Coordinates of C-alpha atoms in Angstrom, one line a residue:
Chain A
M1263 CA 14.4 18.5 -9.6
S1264 CA 15.1 18.8 -6.2
D1265 CA 12.2 17.9 -4.8
M1266 CA 12.5 14.5 -7.2
R1267 CA 15.1 13.4 -4.9
Q1268 CA 15.2 11.2 -2.2
S1269 CA 15.4 13.6 0.4
S1270 CA 11.5 12.4 -0.1
W1271 CA 12.5 8.9 0.8
K1272 CA 10.9 8.4 4.4
S1273 CA 12.4 5.3 7.0
G1274 CA 8.4 3.9 8.7
L1275 CA 9.9 1.6 11.0
P1276 CA 7.9 0.3 13.7
F1277 CA 9.7 1.9 17.1
S1278 CA 8.6 -0.3 21.0
I1279 CA 7.3 1.9 23.6
R1280 CA 6.1 0.1 26.9
V1281 CA 2.7 0.1 28.4
I1282 CA 2.5 2.0 31.2
E1283 CA -1.5 2.9 31.6
V1284 CA -4.2 -0.1 31.1
R1285 CA -7.7 1.5 31.2
D1286 CA -11.3 0.3 31.4
E1287 CA -12.9 2.0 28.5
S1288 CA -17.3 -0.4 28.5
R1289 CA -17.3 -3.3 28.5
S1290 CA -15.0 -4.4 25.5
A1291 CA -13.4 -1.3 24.9
R1292 CA -9.7 -1.2 26.8
T1293 CA -7.6 1.7 26.1
L1294 CA -3.4 1.5 26.0
M1295 CA -1.5 4.4 27.5
F1296 CA 2.5 4.6 26.0
R1297 CA 5.2 8.4 26.5
R1298 CA 5.8 9.5 23.2
P1299 CA 8.6 8.8 22.0
E1300 CA 9.2 12.7 21.9
S1301 CA 9.0 13.4 25.3
D1302 CA 11.4 10.1 26.6
P1303 CA 14.8 11.3 27.6
D1304 CA 15.9 8.0 27.2
V1305 CA 15.2 7.9 23.6
A1306 CA 16.6 10.9 22.9
A1307 CA 19.8 9.3 25.5
S1308 CA 20.2 6.3 23.3
G1309 CA 20.4 8.7 20.7
D1310 CA 17.1 7.8 18.4
A1311 CA 14.8 9.7 16.3
P1312 CA 12.1 6.9 16.3
D1313 CA 10.7 7.3 13.0
F1314 CA 7.5 7.5 15.2
N1315 CA 6.7 10.3 15.9
L1316 CA 3.6 12.1 16.2
S1317 CA 4.4 15.9 16.9
G1318 CA 2.0 16.1 13.2
F1319 CA -0.7 14.2 14.1
V1320 CA -4.0 15.2 12.1
P1321 CA -7.2 13.3 13.8
G1322 CA -8.3 11.5 11.8
Q1323 CA -5.0 9.5 10.9
F1324 CA -4.2 6.2 12.3
V1325 CA -1.4 4.6 13.0
M1326 CA 0.1 0.9 13.0
V1327 CA -0.2 -1.7 16.1
W1328 CA 2.6 -4.4 16.1
I1329 CA 2.4 -7.3 18.6
P1330 CA 5.5 -8.4 17.5
R1331 CA 5.9 -12.4 16.5
L1332 CA 2.0 -11.7 16.5
D1333 CA 1.2 -9.1 13.6
E1334 CA 0.0 -5.9 12.3
K1335 CA -3.5 -3.4 12.3
P1336 CA -4.0 -0.2 11.7
F1337 CA -5.4 2.2 15.3
T1338 CA -6.4 5.5 15.5
I1339 CA -4.8 7.3 18.3
S1340 CA -7.8 8.6 20.8
Y1341 CA -6.4 10.2 23.1
L1342 CA -2.9 12.3 23.1
D1343 CA -1.2 15.2 24.7
D1344 CA 2.2 16.0 25.3
R1345 CA 3.9 14.0 26.7
T1346 CA 1.8 10.4 26.5
F1347 CA -0.8 8.9 23.0
G1348 CA -2.6 6.0 24.0
I1349 CA -4.9 4.1 21.6
T1350 CA -8.7 2.1 22.3
V1351 CA -8.9 -1.5 21.3
L1352 CA -12.5 -3.6 21.5
K1353 CA -11.5 -6.8 22.3
R1354 CA -13.1 -9.2 19.0
G1355 CA -10.5 -10.9 17.2
P1356 CA -6.5 -12.9 18.2
F1357 CA -5.4 -9.7 18.2
T1358 CA -6.9 -7.7 19.9
K1359 CA -7.9 -10.3 22.8
A1360 CA -3.8 -10.3 23.5
L1361 CA -3.8 -6.1 23.1
H1362 CA -6.8 -6.2 26.2
A1363 CA -4.2 -9.2 27.9
M1364 CA -1.7 -6.7 28.1
N1365 CA -0.2 -5.1 31.4
P1366 CA 2.0 -1.7 32.4
G1367 CA 5.7 -2.9 30.7
D1368 CA 4.7 -4.9 27.8
W1369 CA 5.8 -4.0 24.8
V1370 CA 4.1 -2.8 21.4
G1371 CA 5.5 -1.1 18.4
F1372 CA 4.3 1.9 15.9
R1373 CA 4.3 3.2 13.7
G1374 CA 3.1 6.0 11.6
P1375 CA 1.0 8.8 11.9
Y1376 CA -0.4 8.0 8.4
G1377 CA -2.7 8.6 5.9
R1378 CA -5.1 11.7 5.4
G1379 CA -6.7 12.4 8.2
F1380 CA -10.1 15.1 8.9
S1381 CA -10.5 18.6 7.4
L1382 CA -11.3 20.6 10.1
S1383 CA -13.9 23.9 9.5
A1384 CA -15.5 26.8 13.2
G1385 CA -18.8 24.2 14.1
G1386 CA -19.7 21.5 13.0
V1387 CA -21.2 17.6 14.7
V1388 CA -19.3 14.7 15.6
V1389 CA -20.9 10.9 14.6
G1390 CA -19.3 8.3 17.0
G1391 CA -20.9 4.9 16.4
G1392 CA -19.1 2.0 18.4
V1393 CA -15.8 2.0 18.8
G1394 CA -15.7 4.2 16.0
M1395 CA -16.0 6.3 18.9
A1396 CA -12.9 6.2 19.7
T1397 CA -11.5 8.3 15.8
M1398 CA -13.5 11.2 16.6
A1399 CA -11.8 11.7 20.7
T1400 CA -9.0 13.5 19.1
L1401 CA -11.3 15.7 16.4
I1402 CA -13.2 16.6 19.4
D1403 CA -11.5 17.6 21.4
R1404 CA -10.0 20.0 18.4
L1405 CA -13.5 20.6 17.8
D1406 CA -14.4 23.9 20.4
K1407 CA -17.3 22.9 21.4
P1408 CA -19.3 20.5 19.2
K1409 CA -22.2 19.3 19.1
I1410 CA -21.7 14.7 19.5
L1411 CA -23.5 12.4 19.0
Q1412 CA -22.5 8.7 20.1
G1413 CA -24.2 5.3 18.8
A1414 CA -24.1 1.4 20.1
R1415 CA -25.6 -1.3 21.0
T1416 CA -26.1 -1.1 24.6
A1417 CA -25.3 1.6 28.2
D1418 CA -22.0 -1.0 28.4
E1419 CA -20.7 -0.5 25.4
L1420 CA -20.7 3.9 25.0
L1421 CA -17.6 4.8 25.2
F1422 CA -16.1 8.1 26.9
L1423 CA -19.4 9.7 28.7
D1424 CA -17.4 11.7 32.0
R1425 CA -14.6 12.3 28.9
F1426 CA -17.4 14.2 26.7
P1427 CA -20.5 14.6 28.8
G1428 CA -23.6 16.3 28.0
M1429 CA -22.8 13.3 24.5
D1430 CA -26.7 12.8 22.3
I1431 CA -26.7 9.3 23.4
S1432 CA -28.8 6.3 20.8
T1433 CA -28.4 3.2 22.2
D1434 CA -30.2 0.0 20.1
D1435 CA -31.4 -1.4 23.1
G1436 CA -32.8 2.0 24.6
S1437 CA -30.2 1.1 28.1
K1438 CA -28.8 4.8 28.0
G1439 CA -29.8 7.7 25.8
R1440 CA -32.5 7.6 23.7
R1441 CA -33.7 3.7 21.5
G1442 CA -32.7 3.7 18.5
F1443 CA -29.7 4.6 15.9
V1444 CA -27.8 7.1 16.2
T1445 CA -28.8 7.9 12.3
D1446 CA -32.1 9.3 13.4
A1447 CA -30.4 11.2 16.0
L1448 CA -29.0 13.0 12.9
A1449 CA -31.6 13.2 10.8
E1450 CA -33.5 15.0 13.4
L1451 CA -30.6 17.5 14.1
I1452 CA -29.7 18.4 10.3
S1453 CA -33.5 19.0 9.5
A1454 CA -33.7 21.9 12.1
D1455 CA -31.0 22.7 11.5
R1456 CA -27.7 22.8 9.2
P1457 CA -24.7 22.6 10.7
A1458 CA -21.3 23.5 8.9
M1459 CA -19.8 19.8 9.1
V1460 CA -20.2 16.6 9.6
Y1461 CA -17.3 13.9 11.0
A1462 CA -18.6 10.8 11.2
C1463 CA -16.1 7.5 11.9
G1464 CA -18.3 4.4 12.5
P1465 CA -19.5 1.1 10.9
E1466 CA -19.4 1.5 7.2
P1467 CA -23.5 1.0 6.7
M1468 CA -23.8 3.6 9.5
M1469 CA -21.5 5.7 7.3
A1470 CA -23.0 5.2 4.4
R1471 CA -26.4 6.5 6.3
V1472 CA -24.6 9.5 6.9
L1473 CA -23.5 10.3 4.1
Q1474 CA -26.4 10.5 2.3
M1475 CA -28.8 12.1 4.9
C1476 CA -26.4 14.6 4.6
R1477 CA -25.9 15.4 0.8
D1478 CA -30.0 15.1 1.0
R1479 CA -29.1 18.0 2.6
C1480 CA -27.1 19.1 1.3
V1481 CA -24.8 19.4 4.5
P1482 CA -21.1 18.7 3.5
C1483 CA -19.0 15.6 5.8
Q1484 CA -16.3 13.4 6.1
A1485 CA -16.1 9.8 7.1
S1486 CA -14.0 8.0 8.1
L1487 CA -12.7 4.2 6.4
E1488 CA -11.1 1.4 7.7
R1489 CA -9.7 -1.2 5.6
F1490 CA -8.3 -4.3 5.4
M1491 CA -4.1 -3.0 6.0
K1492 CA -0.5 -4.2 5.0
C1493 CA 2.2 -1.5 4.5
G1494 CA -0.4 2.0 5.2
F1495 CA 2.2 4.5 3.4
G1496 CA 0.3 4.0 -1.0
V1497 CA 2.1 1.1 -1.9
C1498 CA 0.9 -2.6 -1.9
G1499 CA -2.5 -2.3 -2.7
Q1500 CA -4.2 -4.1 -0.3
C1501 CA -6.7 -1.8 1.6
C1502 CA -8.5 0.5 -2.1
C1503 CA -11.6 1.0 -2.5
D1504 CA -12.6 1.6 -6.0
G1505 CA -9.0 3.2 -6.9
R1506 CA -8.1 5.1 -4.3
R1507 CA -5.8 4.2 -1.1
V1508 CA -7.2 4.0 2.0
C1509 CA -4.4 4.1 3.8
R1510 CA -3.0 7.1 1.6
D1511 CA -5.1 8.8 -0.6
G1512 CA -8.0 8.5 3.0
P1513 CA -8.6 6.8 6.2
V1514 CA -10.7 10.2 5.9
F1515 CA -13.2 11.3 2.5
N1516 CA -15.6 13.7 2.4
S1517 CA -18.8 14.2 0.6
D1518 CA -17.9 13.8 -3.4
E1519 CA -14.8 11.1 -2.7
L1520 CA -17.3 9.4 -0.6
A1521 CA -20.2 9.6 -3.5
G1522 CA -17.7 8.3 -6.0
L1523 CA -16.6 5.5 -3.9
A1524 CA -18.8 2.2 -5.9
S1525 CA -17.0 0.2 -3.1
F1526 CA -18.2 2.4 -0.6
G1527 CA -20.8 0.2 2.6
R1528 CA -20.7 -2.2 0.0
F1529 CA -17.2 -3.8 -0.5
A1530 CA -13.6 -4.5 1.3
R1531 CA -11.1 -6.9 0.7
L1532 CA -9.6 -10.0 2.4
K1533 CA -6.4 -10.5 3.7
S1534 CA -5.8 -12.3 0.6
G1535 CA -7.7 -10.0 -1.0
S1536 CA -10.6 -11.4 -1.7
K1537 CA -13.3 -9.1 -3.2
V1538 CA -17.1 -9.7 -0.2
G1539 CA -19.7 -8.5 1.0
I1540 CA -18.8 -5.3 3.3
G1541 CA -21.3 -7.3 6.2
A1542 CA -19.3 -10.8 5.8
Y1543 CA -15.5 -8.2 6.1
H1544 CA -17.5 -7.1 9.8
G1545 CA -18.2 -10.4 10.2
G1546 CA -14.8 -11.7 11.6
G1547 CA -13.5 -12.2 8.9
K1548 CA -10.8 -10.1 7.8
G1549 CA -7.8 -11.6 8.9
E1550 CA -8.5 -11.8 12.1
Chain B
M917 CA 12.9 27.5 -19.4
N918 CA 10.2 26.3 -20.8
M919 CA 10.0 22.5 -21.6
K920 CA 8.4 24.1 -25.7
T921 CA 11.0 26.6 -26.3
D922 CA 13.1 23.8 -25.5
R923 CA 12.2 21.9 -28.2
I924 CA 11.4 24.4 -31.5
A925 CA 14.8 25.1 -29.9
A926 CA 16.6 21.2 -30.3
G927 CA 13.7 21.2 -33.7
F928 CA 12.4 17.5 -32.7
E929 CA 9.7 15.8 -29.5
P930 CA 11.0 12.6 -29.1
D931 CA 10.2 9.7 -29.1
L932 CA 9.8 7.5 -26.4
S933 CA 8.2 5.1 -27.8
V934 CA 9.9 1.7 -27.4
S935 CA 8.3 -1.6 -28.3
L936 CA 8.5 -4.2 -26.2
A937 CA 8.7 -7.9 -27.6
G938 CA 6.4 -6.4 -30.5
I939 CA 4.3 -4.6 -27.1
R940 CA 3.7 -0.9 -28.2
L941 CA 4.8 0.9 -25.7
A942 CA 3.9 4.5 -25.0
N943 CA 6.9 5.0 -22.7
P944 CA 9.3 3.3 -21.1
T945 CA 7.6 2.6 -17.5
V946 CA 6.1 -0.2 -16.5
L947 CA 4.4 -0.4 -13.0
A948 CA 6.3 -3.1 -11.7
S949 CA 4.5 -6.0 -10.4
G950 CA 3.3 -6.1 -6.4
I951 CA 2.5 -2.3 -5.7
L952 CA -1.4 -1.0 -6.4
G953 CA -2.0 -4.4 -8.7
T954 CA -4.6 -4.9 -6.8
T955 CA -7.4 -4.7 -9.2
K956 CA -8.3 -2.1 -12.5
A957 CA -9.9 0.7 -10.5
L958 CA -5.2 1.2 -9.3
L959 CA -4.1 -0.4 -13.0
K960 CA -5.9 3.0 -14.7
R961 CA -5.6 4.6 -12.1
V962 CA -1.6 3.6 -12.9
A963 CA -2.5 4.3 -16.6
E964 CA -4.0 8.1 -16.0
C965 CA -0.4 8.8 -14.3
G966 CA 1.1 7.8 -18.2
A967 CA 2.4 4.2 -16.6
G968 CA 3.3 2.6 -20.5
A969 CA 2.7 -0.3 -19.2
V970 CA 1.3 -2.0 -15.8
T971 CA 1.3 -5.6 -14.1
I972 CA -0.7 -6.5 -12.1
K973 CA -0.1 -7.9 -8.4
S974 CA 1.3 -11.8 -9.0
I975 CA -2.0 -14.3 -9.2
S976 CA -1.9 -18.3 -8.1
L977 CA -4.6 -20.8 -8.5
A978 CA -5.5 -21.1 -5.1
P979 CA -6.4 -17.2 -3.1
R980 CA -3.2 -16.8 -0.8
D981 CA -2.9 -14.8 2.3
G982 CA 0.8 -14.4 2.5
H983 CA 2.6 -13.4 5.2
A984 CA 1.3 -12.0 9.3
N985 CA 2.2 -7.6 9.4
P986 CA 4.3 -6.2 9.2
T987 CA 5.0 -7.0 5.1
I988 CA 6.0 -4.6 3.6
L989 CA 8.5 -0.8 5.0
A990 CA 9.9 1.6 4.6
F991 CA 13.5 1.8 5.4
D992 CA 16.3 4.6 5.7
A993 CA 17.4 3.2 2.1
G994 CA 14.2 1.6 0.1
L995 CA 11.7 -0.3 0.9
I996 CA 11.3 -4.7 2.1
N997 CA 8.6 -6.3 2.2
A998 CA 7.5 -9.8 2.5
V999 CA 4.3 -10.5 1.1
G1000 CA 4.0 -13.7 0.4
Y1001 CA 1.9 -13.6 -2.6
S1002 CA -1.4 -13.2 -1.5
N1003 CA -3.4 -12.7 -4.1
P1004 CA -7.3 -13.4 -3.5
G1005 CA -6.5 -16.7 -6.3
V1006 CA -7.8 -17.0 -10.4
E1007 CA -10.4 -17.1 -11.1
E1008 CA -11.9 -13.8 -8.5
A1009 CA -9.0 -12.4 -10.7
C1010 CA -10.9 -13.7 -14.2
R1011 CA -13.2 -11.2 -12.2
E1012 CA -11.0 -8.4 -11.5
F1013 CA -9.5 -7.9 -14.5
S1014 CA -12.1 -8.4 -16.8
G1015 CA -12.3 -5.7 -19.1
L1016 CA -8.9 -4.1 -18.9
S1017 CA -9.5 -2.4 -22.9
D1018 CA -10.2 0.5 -20.0
V1019 CA -6.5 0.2 -18.9
A1020 CA -5.0 3.2 -21.1
A1021 CA -2.0 1.3 -21.2
P1022 CA -0.9 -2.4 -21.7
V1023 CA -1.2 -4.9 -18.4
F1024 CA 0.9 -7.9 -18.1
A1025 CA -0.4 -10.1 -16.0
S1026 CA 2.2 -11.9 -12.9
V1027 CA 1.8 -15.4 -12.4
I1028 CA 2.6 -18.0 -9.8
G1029 CA 3.0 -21.5 -9.5
T1030 CA 4.3 -24.3 -7.3
H1031 CA 5.2 -26.0 -10.0
A1032 CA 5.5 -26.0 -13.7
G1033 CA 1.7 -27.4 -14.5
E1034 CA 0.5 -24.9 -12.0
F1035 CA 1.8 -22.1 -13.9
V1036 CA -0.1 -23.2 -16.9
E1037 CA -3.0 -23.4 -15.9
V1038 CA -3.6 -20.2 -13.9
I1039 CA -2.1 -19.0 -17.8
G1040 CA -5.2 -21.0 -19.2
R1041 CA -7.5 -19.4 -16.9
M1042 CA -6.4 -15.8 -18.1
E1043 CA -6.0 -16.6 -22.0
P1044 CA -10.0 -15.2 -22.3
L1045 CA -8.5 -11.7 -21.0
G1046 CA -7.6 -9.2 -22.9
F1047 CA -3.5 -9.4 -20.4
A1048 CA -1.0 -8.2 -23.4
A1049 CA 1.7 -10.7 -22.0
Y1050 CA 2.7 -12.5 -18.8
E1051 CA 6.0 -12.3 -16.4
L1052 CA 7.1 -15.2 -14.3
P1053 CA 9.3 -14.5 -11.2
L1054 CA 10.9 -17.0 -11.3
S1055 CA 13.1 -15.3 -8.5
C1056 CA 11.0 -14.0 -5.5
P1057 CA 12.9 -14.6 -2.1
H1058 CA 10.4 -14.8 1.5
T1059 CA 7.8 -17.2 -0.3
P1060 CA 8.5 -21.0 0.5
G1061 CA 7.7 -22.8 -2.5
Y1062 CA 7.4 -20.4 -5.3
G1063 CA 10.8 -18.3 -7.1
T1064 CA 14.6 -19.1 -4.9
M1065 CA 12.4 -20.7 -1.7
G1066 CA 10.9 -23.1 -4.2
G1067 CA 14.0 -23.3 -6.3
Q1068 CA 12.6 -21.6 -9.3
G1069 CA 15.5 -18.8 -9.7
T1070 CA 18.2 -22.5 -11.0
P1071 CA 18.9 -23.0 -14.7
Q1072 CA 17.4 -26.2 -14.7
A1073 CA 14.3 -24.7 -12.7
T1074 CA 13.6 -21.6 -15.1
L1075 CA 14.7 -24.0 -18.6
E1076 CA 11.5 -26.3 -17.6
I1077 CA 9.2 -23.2 -16.2
T1078 CA 9.1 -20.7 -19.0
K1079 CA 9.3 -23.7 -21.4
A1080 CA 5.2 -25.1 -20.1
A1081 CA 4.3 -21.0 -19.7
R1082 CA 5.5 -20.4 -23.4
S1083 CA 3.2 -23.7 -24.1
A1084 CA -0.2 -22.0 -23.1
T1085 CA 0.4 -19.2 -24.7
K1086 CA 1.0 -16.7 -28.2
K1087 CA 1.4 -14.2 -26.2
P1088 CA 4.7 -12.7 -24.8
V1089 CA 5.9 -14.3 -21.8
F1090 CA 8.5 -12.4 -19.1
V1091 CA 10.9 -14.3 -17.3
K1092 CA 11.7 -11.9 -13.9
I1093 CA 15.1 -13.0 -12.5
S1094 CA 16.9 -11.9 -9.4
P1095 CA 19.8 -10.3 -8.5
N1096 CA 21.3 -12.4 -6.3
M1097 CA 23.2 -14.5 -9.1
P1098 CA 26.6 -14.4 -9.9
A1099 CA 26.1 -15.5 -13.0
I1100 CA 23.1 -13.7 -13.4
G1101 CA 22.9 -14.1 -17.6
E1102 CA 22.8 -18.4 -17.6
I1103 CA 19.6 -17.5 -15.9
A1104 CA 18.7 -15.1 -18.7
A1105 CA 20.7 -17.8 -21.3
A1106 CA 18.1 -20.6 -19.7
A1107 CA 14.9 -18.0 -20.0
R1108 CA 16.1 -18.0 -23.5
E1109 CA 16.1 -21.5 -24.3
G1110 CA 12.6 -21.7 -22.9
G1111 CA 10.9 -19.7 -25.1
A1112 CA 11.0 -15.9 -23.4
D1113 CA 10.1 -13.0 -25.0
A1114 CA 11.9 -10.8 -22.5
I1115 CA 14.1 -11.1 -19.7
T1116 CA 12.1 -8.5 -16.6
A1117 CA 15.5 -7.5 -14.6
V1118 CA 15.5 -8.0 -11.2
N1119 CA 13.4 -9.2 -8.7
S1120 CA 13.7 -7.9 -4.7
L1121 CA 17.8 -8.4 -3.7
G1122 CA 18.0 -11.0 -0.1
P1123 CA 16.3 -11.7 0.9
G1124 CA 16.9 -8.8 3.7
M1125 CA 16.3 -8.5 7.8
L1126 CA 15.6 -5.6 10.1
I1127 CA 15.2 -6.3 13.9
D1128 CA 13.4 -4.0 16.7
V1129 CA 16.2 -3.7 19.6
E1130 CA 13.6 -2.9 22.3
T1131 CA 12.0 -6.6 21.2
R1132 CA 14.3 -8.4 20.3
T1133 CA 12.8 -9.2 16.6
P1134 CA 12.8 -9.4 13.3
V1135 CA 10.2 -6.8 12.9
L1136 CA 9.0 -8.2 9.4
G1137 CA 6.2 -10.6 10.3
F1138 CA 8.1 -13.6 8.2
G1139 CA 11.1 -12.1 9.7
M1140 CA 13.2 -11.3 6.3
G1141 CA 12.2 -10.3 3.4
G1142 CA 12.8 -8.7 -0.5
V1143 CA 14.8 -5.3 -0.6
T1144 CA 13.9 -2.8 -2.8
G1145 CA 14.0 1.3 -4.2
P1146 CA 17.3 3.2 -3.6
A1147 CA 19.1 -0.4 -2.5
L1148 CA 18.7 -1.7 -5.1
R1149 CA 18.8 0.5 -7.5
P1150 CA 23.0 0.2 -8.3
I1151 CA 22.8 -3.7 -8.1
A1152 CA 19.7 -3.7 -10.4
L1153 CA 22.1 -1.5 -13.1
R1154 CA 24.0 -3.9 -12.9
C1155 CA 22.6 -7.2 -13.6
V1156 CA 20.9 -5.2 -16.6
Y1157 CA 24.0 -4.7 -18.0
D1158 CA 24.9 -8.5 -17.8
V1159 CA 21.8 -9.4 -19.1
F1160 CA 22.2 -7.4 -22.1
K1161 CA 25.1 -8.8 -23.1
A1162 CA 24.6 -12.4 -22.3
V1163 CA 20.7 -12.6 -24.0
D1164 CA 19.6 -10.8 -27.5
L1165 CA 16.3 -10.1 -25.4
P1166 CA 14.4 -7.0 -24.5
I1167 CA 14.7 -6.4 -21.2
I1168 CA 12.0 -4.6 -18.9
G1169 CA 14.9 -3.2 -16.3
V1170 CA 13.8 -3.2 -12.0
G1171 CA 15.1 -1.4 -8.3
G1172 CA 15.2 1.9 -7.5
V1173 CA 14.4 4.2 -10.4
S1174 CA 12.8 7.1 -9.4
T1175 CA 13.8 10.1 -11.7
G1176 CA 13.7 9.9 -15.5
R1177 CA 17.4 10.3 -14.4
H1178 CA 17.7 6.3 -13.3
A1179 CA 15.2 5.3 -15.6
M1180 CA 18.0 7.3 -18.4
E1181 CA 20.5 4.5 -16.9
M1182 CA 18.8 1.9 -16.4
V1183 CA 18.0 2.1 -20.8
M1184 CA 22.4 2.4 -21.4
A1185 CA 22.5 -1.0 -19.4
G1186 CA 20.4 -1.9 -22.0
A1187 CA 16.3 -2.0 -20.4
T1188 CA 14.1 -1.7 -23.8
A1189 CA 11.4 -0.7 -20.6
V1190 CA 11.6 0.0 -17.1
G1191 CA 9.8 -1.2 -14.3
V1192 CA 8.7 1.3 -11.5
G1193 CA 7.3 0.6 -8.3
S1194 CA 9.2 1.5 -4.6
A1195 CA 9.3 4.8 -5.8
V1196 CA 4.9 4.9 -5.2
H1197 CA 6.2 5.1 -1.6
A1198 CA 7.8 8.7 -2.1
F1199 CA 6.0 10.7 -5.2
G1200 CA 3.0 8.8 -5.4
P1201 CA 1.1 7.5 -8.2
E1202 CA 1.9 10.6 -10.7
V1203 CA 5.9 9.5 -10.6
F1204 CA 5.0 8.3 -14.2
G1205 CA 4.5 11.5 -15.5
R1206 CA 6.9 12.6 -13.6
I1207 CA 9.5 10.5 -14.3
V1208 CA 8.5 10.6 -18.1
G1209 CA 9.4 14.1 -18.3
Q1210 CA 12.6 14.5 -17.1
M1211 CA 13.4 11.8 -19.9
R1212 CA 11.6 14.1 -22.0
A1213 CA 13.9 16.8 -21.1
L1214 CA 17.4 13.5 -21.0
C1215 CA 16.9 12.8 -24.8
L1216 CA 16.6 16.3 -26.0
K1217 CA 19.7 17.1 -23.7
L1218 CA 21.0 14.6 -25.0
G1219 CA 20.0 14.9 -28.7
A1220 CA 18.2 11.7 -28.9
E1221 CA 15.1 12.0 -31.4
R1222 CA 14.2 8.7 -30.6
L1223 CA 15.1 6.9 -27.1
S1224 CA 15.1 3.5 -28.8
D1225 CA 18.0 4.4 -29.8
L1226 CA 19.4 4.7 -26.4
I1227 CA 19.1 1.0 -25.9
G1228 CA 22.6 -0.2 -23.7
A1229 CA 24.9 3.1 -25.3
A1230 CA 26.9 2.3 -21.9
H1231 CA 27.3 -0.8 -23.7
K1232 CA 29.8 0.9 -26.7
Q1233 CA 32.4 2.7 -24.0
Q1234 CA 35.2 0.8 -24.3
G1235 CA 37.2 -1.4 -22.1
L1236 CA 34.9 -2.3 -20.0
P1237 CA 34.0 -5.7 -18.9

């Protein structure tokens, strides 16, 4: 009975934090760095215990990022140490443009982290496509020298080349690394070897191919999905993919779960809840 | 103690089924509108978790994006939301909610409109589908043009819209009312006069507001929103108690229920069925099965063979208003 009392009720309000540093990561991606409120003496001095707390963060989880008077959207944590954290943002719509326009001292609200992250196992291959690489960064930090495959359209969209030396790079136009898709590199790798786990985040068609390849070769995989989110904690039904709540049951799903999702790689829902093809969803229709 | 042994000792298995406006529910729990009701797959999941009935997220004639995020937040005593009735519109809803017999519990359609004619049109489009009843939330506190912000919460508007909806269908019509009205019985009576088959009491309370101190800004995208969850529970209970006294219609009691004991309070205040929504935040969709298990245990403890015998039980006490 005790677990059914209100002690399970969790407050999850946004907490506003100032930008402390801005870094350009690529032609179109920028990182905003923040001080973790748990390590901020000013936060403690005001008697606050913010709901936003990254101490239990698991790679693959997300946070809701709020720009007052504009909007709030889910992002991954791409940098995390004892004192600071960062988000890496691809410029694509009004919200991400507003994040790109921020300077040190500007306020951004955070709540979370939310969702189920990656389940870490020894060994494995990390596959990041486009800004999906931002999701993989904290995972790579925690894995022991994983093999990393990164794909992007062109060289100037690649992320973290200095942070993670030795990545296997693919670009669509061949401007850096091999010419082709990151899935080609993965196909080659898993035909030669059978990794203990494949972790993937990127455009959903890419992840759908990764899943297919891994299932064909009996390699376990996990992939992180992206959907339009509202509550972020599993009550509103906005982000559901079939019967799964991406925000709470995911956003990371394993091979078996993904194989059971008829909408995976095919459909997503816009802000109104309208179901559209995944291409139309990513083509800028998602309320940005 | 082992529950099975309990039942044998008690000599009976409590009957939790209820009849709500002629609809049989295996147990009184109902998924409240606006929580997890966006797709048939989610309704199926909630029914499999044990809900006695499920309600879809409200549908309007045309698609609506709703308010900007943040739209739903958890605070220390509940949820506050201003979703703004985002929904894909009735045309897509008819595709999404076809084949409702896949869902292992009756499905209620929540229908919204800016005037009586829109309710009629949406209901008309949904009539061929397998919905068991329609719910009219004339009481949303945070969407311009709808609910209390659209003037739909007055006795006169409630009567007019209920009448129109009543003429559009032979299925049961539920009217969902606001906890904000001191004379909530008058609204319930207007709904009854309009031909409502049941009252859903209550919608979210407020609107309320939360402010981010650092940026001196209201946190919800719409600035203010309806309050649900634990903070609403005692108010919702009193509203159900008042409505039970005011009209002889079955009531779906909604507001802050997350345990079997909470649900039993609702039944004793006068509810035939019990809506559950915000509790999904704390306990997941599995909350339905847990509430039902706890209600069964409470029936055993109280010696109640049929839950329906306890509806309105709190009214039998002398000396209360």
